[in-house]
mmCIF file of C-alpha atoms in Angstrom:
data_model
loop_
_atom_site.group_PDB
_atom_site.id
_atom_site.type_symbol
_atom_site.label_atom_id
_atom_site.label_comp_id
_atom_site.label_asym_id
_atom_site.label_seq_id
_atom_site.Cartn_x
_atom_site.Cartn_y
_atom_site.Cartn_z
ATOM 1 C CA MET A 1 -113.306 57.826 -1.075
ATOM 2 C CA THR A 2 -116.279 58.153 -3.384
ATOM 3 C CA THR A 3 -119.293 55.346 -3.968
ATOM 4 C CA ALA A 4 -117.219 54.163 -7.022
ATOM 5 C CA THR A 5 -115.768 50.868 -7.408
ATOM 6 C CA ALA A 6 -112.305 50.280 -7.156
ATOM 7 C CA SER A 7 -109.735 49.269 -9.411
ATOM 8 C CA LEU A 8 -106.027 48.812 -9.939
ATOM 9 C CA GLU A 9 -105.441 52.781 -10.664
ATOM 10 C CA SER A 10 -107.458 53.799 -7.289
ATOM 11 C CA LEU A 11 -104.920 53.379 -4.516
ATOM 12 C CA ARG A 12 -104.594 55.888 -2.477
ATOM 13 C CA VAL A 13 -101.356 56.339 -0.404
ATOM 14 C CA LEU A 14 -101.806 58.308 2.693
ATOM 15 C CA HIS A 15 -98.246 57.952 4.362
ATOM 16 C CA HIS A 16 -94.759 56.468 2.171
ATOM 17 C CA SER A 17 -91.445 56.211 3.980
ATOM 18 C CA ASP A 18 -88.422 53.920 3.616
ATOM 19 C CA ASP A 19 -89.622 51.637 6.423
ATOM 20 C CA TYR A 20 -93.771 51.531 5.659
ATOM 21 C CA ILE A 21 -96.753 52.331 3.274
ATOM 22 C CA VAL A 22 -100.261 52.679 4.615
ATOM 23 C CA VAL A 23 -102.676 53.048 2.273
ATOM 24 C CA ASP A 24 -106.706 54.477 2.512
ATOM 25 C CA LYS A 25 -107.940 50.812 1.248
ATOM 26 C CA HIS A 26 -111.679 51.196 -1.056
ATOM 27 C CA TRP A 27 -114.772 49.218 0.890
ATOM 28 C CA ASP A 28 -114.939 46.922 -2.065
ATOM 29 C CA ILE A 29 -111.646 45.728 -2.046
ATOM 30 C CA ARG A 30 -109.943 43.141 -1.107
ATOM 31 C CA ILE A 31 -106.489 42.645 1.757
ATOM 32 C CA ASP A 32 -105.127 40.075 0.071
ATOM 33 C CA SER A 33 -107.073 36.492 -2.481
ATOM 34 C CA LYS A 34 -105.200 33.098 -2.886
ATOM 35 C CA MET A 35 -108.129 32.570 -5.804
ATOM 36 C CA TRP A 36 -107.657 33.174 -9.777
ATOM 37 C CA TYR A 37 -110.770 34.977 -9.996
ATOM 38 C CA GLU A 38 -109.735 37.663 -7.583
ATOM 39 C CA LYS A 39 -108.372 40.494 -9.882
ATOM 40 C CA HIS A 40 -108.609 43.517 -7.659
ATOM 41 C CA THR A 41 -107.047 43.681 -4.522
ATOM 42 C CA VAL A 42 -104.735 45.685 -2.212
ATOM 43 C CA GLN A 43 -101.680 42.795 -3.712
ATOM 44 C CA ALA A 44 -102.122 44.254 -7.571
ATOM 45 C CA GLN A 45 -103.002 48.113 -6.128
ATOM 46 C CA LEU A 46 -99.106 47.921 -4.190
ATOM 47 C CA LEU A 47 -97.791 45.499 -7.185
ATOM 48 C CA HIS A 48 -99.616 47.969 -9.489
ATOM 49 C CA ARG A 49 -98.133 51.046 -8.486
ATOM 50 C CA PHE A 50 -95.134 50.794 -6.348
ATOM 51 C CA PRO A 51 -93.525 47.174 -8.430
ATOM 52 C CA GLN A 52 -90.185 47.450 -7.368
ATOM 53 C CA LEU A 53 -90.653 47.804 -3.425
ATOM 54 C CA ALA A 54 -92.407 44.134 -3.751
ATOM 55 C CA ASP A 55 -90.652 40.879 -1.839
ATOM 56 C CA PRO A 56 -90.107 38.240 -3.687
ATOM 57 C CA SER A 57 -89.374 36.303 -0.512
ATOM 58 C CA THR A 58 -93.130 36.497 0.951
ATOM 59 C CA TYR A 59 -96.252 35.488 -0.120
ATOM 60 C CA TYR A 60 -98.250 37.915 -1.221
ATOM 61 C CA GLY A 61 -95.387 40.786 -1.529
ATOM 62 C CA PHE A 62 -96.524 43.283 0.824
ATOM 63 C CA ARG A 63 -96.169 42.587 4.960
ATOM 64 C CA PHE A 64 -99.165 43.086 6.142
ATOM 65 C CA CYS A 65 -99.303 44.692 9.226
ATOM 66 C CA HIS A 66 -102.881 44.174 10.104
ATOM 67 C CA GLN A 67 -106.572 42.998 8.556
ATOM 68 C CA LEU A 68 -109.818 45.053 7.874
ATOM 69 C CA ASP A 69 -112.405 43.851 6.769
ATOM 70 C CA PHE A 70 -113.609 42.771 2.851
ATOM 71 C CA SER A 71 -116.777 45.403 3.275
ATOM 72 C CA THR A 72 -114.242 47.770 5.674
ATOM 73 C CA SER A 73 -112.973 50.765 4.185
ATOM 74 C CA GLY A 74 -109.230 52.825 5.858
ATOM 75 C CA ALA A 75 -106.302 53.356 7.089
ATOM 76 C CA LEU A 76 -103.355 49.981 6.365
ATOM 77 C CA CYS A 77 -100.314 49.653 7.157
ATOM 78 C CA VAL A 78 -98.365 47.723 4.996
ATOM 79 C CA ALA A 79 -94.360 47.342 5.867
ATOM 80 C CA LEU A 80 -91.477 47.472 3.050
ATOM 81 C CA ASN A 81 -89.492 44.582 5.359
ATOM 82 C CA LYS A 82 -89.364 42.460 7.840
ATOM 83 C CA ALA A 83 -87.175 44.588 10.345
ATOM 84 C CA ALA A 84 -90.232 47.259 10.646
ATOM 85 C CA ALA A 85 -92.664 43.969 9.810
ATOM 86 C CA GLY A 86 -91.327 43.221 13.953
ATOM 87 C CA ARG A 87 -91.308 46.217 15.149
ATOM 88 C CA ALA A 88 -95.346 46.865 14.024
ATOM 89 C CA TYR A 89 -96.265 43.379 14.881
ATOM 90 C CA ARG A 90 -94.487 43.733 18.155
ATOM 91 C CA CYS A 91 -96.924 46.550 19.472
ATOM 92 C CA PHE A 92 -100.225 45.286 17.892
ATOM 93 C CA LYS A 93 -99.103 42.208 20.202
ATOM 94 C CA ASP A 94 -98.708 44.200 22.863
ATOM 95 C CA ARG A 95 -101.565 46.584 22.424
ATOM 96 C CA SER A 96 -100.323 49.440 22.316
ATOM 97 C CA VAL A 97 -102.019 50.827 18.717
ATOM 98 C CA THR A 98 -103.980 52.825 18.772
ATOM 99 C CA LYS A 99 -107.339 52.398 15.972
ATOM 100 C CA ALA A 100 -110.497 53.835 15.173
ATOM 101 C CA TYR A 101 -113.615 52.884 13.167
ATOM 102 C CA LEU A 102 -116.196 55.782 11.954
ATOM 103 C CA ALA A 103 -119.350 53.816 11.568
ATOM 104 C CA LEU A 104 -122.947 54.785 11.304
ATOM 105 C CA VAL A 105 -125.845 52.610 12.967
ATOM 106 C CA ARG A 106 -128.791 51.630 12.613
ATOM 107 C CA GLY A 107 -130.966 53.418 14.670
ATOM 108 C CA ARG A 108 -130.646 56.428 17.481
ATOM 109 C CA VAL A 109 -127.921 55.533 20.397
ATOM 110 C CA GLU A 110 -128.710 56.813 23.095
ATOM 111 C CA GLU A 111 -125.691 56.221 25.576
ATOM 112 C CA GLU A 112 -123.096 58.503 24.341
ATOM 113 C CA THR A 113 -120.381 56.913 25.698
ATOM 114 C CA GLN A 114 -119.795 53.478 26.464
ATOM 115 C CA THR A 115 -118.045 50.609 26.743
ATOM 116 C CA LEU A 116 -119.012 47.474 25.112
ATOM 117 C CA ASP A 117 -118.236 44.028 27.484
ATOM 118 C CA PHE A 118 -119.438 40.540 25.188
ATOM 119 C CA PRO A 119 -116.872 38.286 24.554
ATOM 120 C CA ILE A 120 -117.304 36.879 20.752
ATOM 121 C CA GLY A 121 -116.852 33.495 19.747
ATOM 122 C CA LYS A 122 -116.908 31.776 16.263
ATOM 123 C CA ASN A 123 -119.953 30.898 15.610
ATOM 124 C CA SER A 124 -120.622 27.070 14.287
ATOM 125 C CA SER A 125 -124.756 26.772 13.905
ATOM 126 C CA GLU A 126 -125.311 25.709 9.966
ATOM 127 C CA GLY A 127 -124.524 28.363 7.206
ATOM 128 C CA LYS A 128 -123.383 30.604 10.491
ATOM 129 C CA THR A 129 -119.666 29.385 10.199
ATOM 130 C CA HIS A 130 -118.699 32.151 8.556
ATOM 131 C CA MET A 131 -120.305 34.300 10.948
ATOM 132 C CA MET A 132 -118.288 35.452 14.681
ATOM 133 C CA CYS A 133 -121.662 35.490 17.328
ATOM 134 C CA THR A 134 -121.742 36.295 21.845
ATOM 135 C CA GLU A 135 -121.518 34.733 24.691
ATOM 136 C CA GLY A 136 -124.710 33.266 25.113
ATOM 137 C CA THR A 137 -125.685 33.071 22.210
ATOM 138 C CA GLU A 138 -126.701 29.374 20.073
ATOM 139 C CA GLY A 139 -123.748 28.019 18.667
ATOM 140 C CA CYS A 140 -120.766 30.037 20.395
ATOM 141 C CA GLU A 141 -117.503 28.667 20.884
ATOM 142 C CA ASN A 142 -114.218 29.293 22.753
ATOM 143 C CA PRO A 143 -116.080 33.173 23.406
ATOM 144 C CA LYS A 144 -112.689 35.390 24.133
ATOM 145 C CA PRO A 145 -112.977 38.634 26.309
ATOM 146 C CA CYS A 146 -114.057 41.541 24.515
ATOM 147 C CA GLN A 147 -114.380 44.867 24.768
ATOM 148 C CA THR A 148 -114.610 48.845 21.796
ATOM 149 C CA GLU A 149 -114.513 52.292 23.282
ATOM 150 C CA LEU A 150 -118.523 54.122 21.391
ATOM 151 C CA THR A 151 -118.945 57.154 21.356
ATOM 152 C CA VAL A 152 -121.912 59.192 19.314
ATOM 153 C CA LEU A 153 -121.228 62.575 17.222
ATOM 154 C CA GLU A 154 -123.961 62.798 15.405
ATOM 155 C CA TYR A 155 -127.876 61.365 15.351
ATOM 156 C CA GLY A 156 -128.800 61.795 11.521
ATOM 157 C CA LEU A 157 -131.095 60.172 9.010
ATOM 158 C CA TYR A 158 -129.597 57.796 6.336
ATOM 159 C CA ASP A 159 -132.560 57.129 2.922
ATOM 160 C CA GLY A 160 -134.826 58.496 6.214
ATOM 161 C CA ASP A 161 -134.041 55.949 8.883
ATOM 162 C CA SER A 162 -133.043 57.204 12.407
ATOM 163 C CA VAL A 163 -128.948 56.594 11.978
ATOM 164 C CA THR A 164 -125.982 57.724 14.086
ATOM 165 C CA LYS A 165 -122.170 58.603 13.686
ATOM 166 C CA VAL A 166 -119.821 56.887 16.178
ATOM 167 C CA LEU A 167 -116.486 56.660 16.717
ATOM 168 C CA LEU A 168 -115.889 53.293 18.087
ATOM 169 C CA GLN A 169 -112.315 51.796 19.530
ATOM 170 C CA PRO A 170 -111.640 48.564 19.545
ATOM 171 C CA VAL A 171 -109.772 48.284 22.726
ATOM 172 C CA THR A 172 -109.131 43.669 22.225
ATOM 173 C CA GLY A 173 -108.342 42.993 18.329
ATOM 174 C CA ARG A 174 -111.203 39.429 17.870
ATOM 175 C CA THR A 175 -112.618 39.169 13.743
ATOM 176 C CA HIS A 176 -115.977 41.187 13.021
ATOM 177 C CA GLN A 177 -116.075 42.745 16.061
ATOM 178 C CA LEU A 178 -117.162 45.648 15.781
ATOM 179 C CA ARG A 179 -120.050 44.393 14.101
ATOM 180 C CA VAL A 180 -120.566 42.202 16.168
ATOM 181 C CA HIS A 181 -120.564 44.461 19.482
ATOM 182 C CA CYS A 182 -123.301 46.669 16.780
ATOM 183 C CA SER A 183 -124.806 44.390 16.226
ATOM 184 C CA ALA A 184 -125.158 42.812 20.402
ATOM 185 C CA ILE A 185 -126.366 46.106 21.262
ATOM 186 C CA GLY A 186 -128.670 46.788 18.850
ATOM 187 C CA HIS A 187 -128.058 48.761 16.046
ATOM 188 C CA PRO A 188 -125.969 47.078 13.547
ATOM 189 C CA ILE A 189 -124.038 49.037 11.677
ATOM 190 C CA VAL A 190 -125.279 50.674 7.573
ATOM 191 C CA GLY A 191 -125.672 48.477 4.896
ATOM 192 C CA ASP A 192 -123.406 45.635 7.223
ATOM 193 C CA PHE A 193 -125.220 42.711 4.770
ATOM 194 C CA THR A 194 -123.762 39.235 7.211
ATOM 195 C CA TYR A 195 -124.999 40.665 10.550
ATOM 196 C CA SER A 196 -128.354 41.710 9.537
ATOM 197 C CA SER A 197 -129.196 38.430 8.432
ATOM 198 C CA GLY A 198 -129.230 39.571 4.878
ATOM 199 C CA ALA A 199 -131.725 42.436 5.130
ATOM 200 C CA ASP A 200 -129.080 45.567 5.331
ATOM 201 C CA ALA A 201 -128.748 45.366 1.247
ATOM 202 C CA ALA A 202 -129.735 48.625 -0.148
ATOM 203 C CA PRO A 203 -126.928 51.138 1.265
ATOM 204 C CA TYR A 204 -123.844 51.002 -1.479
ATOM 205 C CA ARG A 205 -121.258 49.909 0.696
ATOM 206 C CA MET A 206 -121.232 48.914 3.645
ATOM 207 C CA MET A 207 -120.904 52.684 6.637
ATOM 208 C CA LEU A 208 -117.174 51.184 8.546
ATOM 209 C CA HIS A 209 -114.197 53.087 8.384
ATOM 210 C CA ALA A 210 -110.999 52.777 9.308
ATOM 211 C CA HIS A 211 -110.018 56.404 10.601
ATOM 212 C CA LEU A 212 -107.566 56.797 12.778
ATOM 213 C CA LEU A 213 -104.663 54.620 12.753
ATOM 214 C CA HIS A 214 -101.414 55.428 15.652
ATOM 215 C CA ILE A 215 -98.692 52.918 15.679
ATOM 216 C CA PRO A 216 -96.098 54.014 18.489
ATOM 217 C CA LEU A 217 -93.202 52.716 17.208
ATOM 218 C CA ASP A 218 -89.616 54.578 18.475
ATOM 219 C CA PRO A 219 -88.166 56.377 17.934
ATOM 220 C CA GLU A 220 -90.755 58.688 16.161
ATOM 221 C CA PRO A 221 -94.866 57.095 16.269
ATOM 222 C CA LEU A 222 -96.562 56.269 12.475
ATOM 223 C CA GLN A 223 -99.393 58.193 12.717
ATOM 224 C CA VAL A 224 -102.105 58.490 10.236
ATOM 225 C CA CYS A 225 -106.136 60.314 9.366
ATOM 226 C CA ALA A 226 -108.206 58.229 7.123
ATOM 227 C CA GLY A 227 -110.426 61.063 6.329
ATOM 228 C CA ASP A 228 -114.513 60.868 6.501
ATOM 229 C CA PRO A 229 -116.339 58.879 3.842
ATOM 230 C CA PHE A 230 -119.439 59.765 5.426
ATOM 231 C CA LEU A 231 -120.892 62.763 4.073
ATOM 232 C CA PRO A 232 -123.641 64.023 2.594
ATOM 233 C CA ALA A 233 -121.397 65.505 -0.417
ATOM 234 C CA THR A 234 -119.938 61.926 -1.052
ATOM 235 C CA ASP A 235 -123.468 60.218 0.480
ATOM 236 C CA PRO A 236 -126.510 62.708 -0.328
ATOM 237 C CA LYS A 237 -128.732 59.612 1.527
ATOM 238 C CA TRP A 238 -126.949 60.521 4.864
ATOM 239 C CA LEU A 239 -128.590 63.359 5.804
ATOM 240 C CA PRO A 240 -126.779 64.853 9.361
ATOM 241 C CA GLN A 241 -129.100 66.391 12.189
ATOM 242 C CA ARG A 242 -127.922 67.349 15.195
ATOM 243 C CA SER A 243 -124.142 66.496 16.681
ATOM 244 C CA LEU A 244 -122.585 65.728 19.551
ATOM 245 C CA ARG A 245 -119.101 66.328 18.757
ATOM 246 C CA THR A 246 -116.877 67.092 16.620
ATOM 247 C CA LEU A 247 -114.415 64.013 14.648
ATOM 248 C CA ALA A 248 -111.178 66.363 15.816
ATOM 249 C CA ALA A 249 -111.854 66.895 19.412
ATOM 250 C CA THR A 250 -112.556 63.259 19.866
ATOM 251 C CA VAL A 251 -109.818 61.880 18.429
ATOM 252 C CA GLU A 252 -106.978 64.523 19.978
ATOM 253 C CA ALA A 253 -109.213 63.244 23.792
ATOM 254 C CA LEU A 254 -109.078 59.945 22.865
ATOM 255 C CA LEU A 255 -104.752 59.475 21.819
ATOM 256 C CA GLU A 256 -104.842 61.849 25.042
ATOM 257 C CA ARG A 257 -105.837 59.835 27.157
ATOM 258 C CA ARG A 258 -103.792 57.714 25.364
ATOM 259 C CA VAL A 259 -100.933 58.606 26.009
ATOM 260 C CA GLU A 260 -101.273 58.861 29.484
ATOM 261 C CA GLU A 261 -102.134 55.039 29.966
ATOM 262 C CA GLY A 262 -99.010 55.310 27.656
ATOM 263 C CA ARG A 263 -96.952 56.848 30.514
ATOM 264 C CA LYS A 264 -97.898 54.913 33.242
ATOM 265 C CA ILE A 265 -97.653 51.974 31.461
ATOM 266 C CA LYS A 266 -93.587 52.679 30.794
ATOM 267 C CA GLU A 267 -94.060 54.357 34.681
ATOM 268 C CA GLU A 268 -95.578 50.192 35.664
ATOM 269 C CA ARG A 269 -93.363 48.371 33.970
ATOM 270 C CA ARG A 270 -90.371 50.881 34.835
ATOM 271 C CA GLU A 271 -91.160 50.273 38.735
ATOM 272 C CA ARG A 272 -92.376 46.575 38.281
ATOM 273 C CA ALA A 273 -88.256 46.069 36.746
ATOM 274 C CA ARG A 274 -86.979 48.430 39.894
ATOM 275 C CA ARG A 275 -88.525 46.868 42.267
ATOM 276 C CA GLU A 276 -86.852 42.697 40.924
ATOM 277 C CA GLU A 277 -83.654 45.169 40.431
ATOM 278 C CA GLU A 278 -83.387 45.148 44.891
ATOM 279 C CA ARG A 279 -84.655 41.608 44.737
ATOM 280 C CA ARG A 280 -81.942 40.534 42.922
ATOM 281 C CA THR A 281 -79.438 42.879 44.944
ATOM 282 C CA ARG A 282 -81.092 41.666 47.669
ATOM 283 C CA ARG A 283 -80.629 37.556 46.897
ATOM 284 C CA ARG A 284 -77.072 37.825 45.801
ATOM 285 C CA GLU A 285 -76.692 40.424 48.993
ATOM 286 C CA GLN A 286 -77.444 37.091 50.977
ATOM 287 C CA ARG A 287 -76.227 34.523 48.346
ATOM 288 C CA ILE A 288 -72.706 36.406 49.525
ATOM 289 C CA GLU A 289 -73.303 37.132 53.117
ATOM 290 C CA GLU A 290 -74.163 33.210 53.858
ATOM 291 C CA GLU A 291 -70.861 32.347 51.983
ATOM 292 C CA SER A 292 -68.928 34.852 53.441
ATOM 293 C CA GLU A 293 -70.424 32.268 57.376
ATOM 294 C CA GLU A 294 -69.608 29.851 55.427
ATOM 295 C CA GLN A 295 -65.395 31.009 55.201
ATOM 296 C CA ARG A 296 -65.548 32.625 58.324
ATOM 297 C CA ALA A 297 -66.734 29.006 60.056
ATOM 298 C CA GLN A 298 -63.835 27.474 57.595
ATOM 299 C CA CYS A 299 -61.585 29.349 58.823
ATOM 300 C CA GLN A 300 -62.491 28.888 62.317
ATOM 301 C CA GLU A 301 -62.176 24.985 61.850
ATOM 302 C CA TRP A 302 -58.891 24.766 59.507
ATOM 303 C CA LEU A 303 -57.616 27.065 62.462
ATOM 304 C CA ARG A 304 -58.659 24.345 65.630
ATOM 305 C CA GLU A 305 -57.363 21.798 62.964
ATOM 306 C CA TRP A 306 -54.178 23.703 63.507
ATOM 307 C CA ALA A 307 -54.190 24.612 67.033
ATOM 308 C CA GLY A 308 -53.991 20.801 67.983
ATOM 309 C CA ASP A 309 -51.441 19.687 65.591
#
């Protein structure tokens, strides 16, 4: 990842199998577009690099398993067939996918680990209908529960201003969730023009990057890391000053926690299934017992009638 703008040839592939391609989406490119003037999209890059893999039965030629904002870079998964898309969709639907984003945010985030828990809804205010907002703010429509786990990695300066490098894990998946949550705690993402009311326009990009994508596919999970673009070698304006924890160790701990959570969920599902099977068995046994009792009573009635004859 560099400060150079995107081109058709600049597609970076992180993973390629018969079922999936994972690319490192550039920071100034849309995933797809219906507009004729949008020449540079991930869709166009894929068609340029892999024309033989395009599926003409789909609108865009490729099945994107999830979304990234125009100004967000990082790991983006594309399914290469309908069955693979269905498997990935089920994982996203039941929230078993693990995603983690790197971000530079304005100011010094004092609380090193925290859960951002702000319901998010559509902003209906005039001139802001393209934005989301937190519950309780003016114009917020239909807010829904929304959680993000935040972990501080480093403190430093960006172009002389105090910033914090953080790892963000979205527990839910709302539109603009990470951007709105960071803004809600007073630490907007560096370069986020929209959620700084147009004030943060100097950086060359918004500093939000999809670093980790883990999809628990069966039998083999798909796990990809899209590197760290927020390094002084890439952008000299970013000057780290104090490191609290490494990115690798933080991601490893996150994945271990998710594996444990997944194990517990599976155990709970098995236990629920066992209890349900026991209930069904008891109901069957009860029906059989009731039927046997009814049959005995009917048999005795027949015997009495026969004896009477």
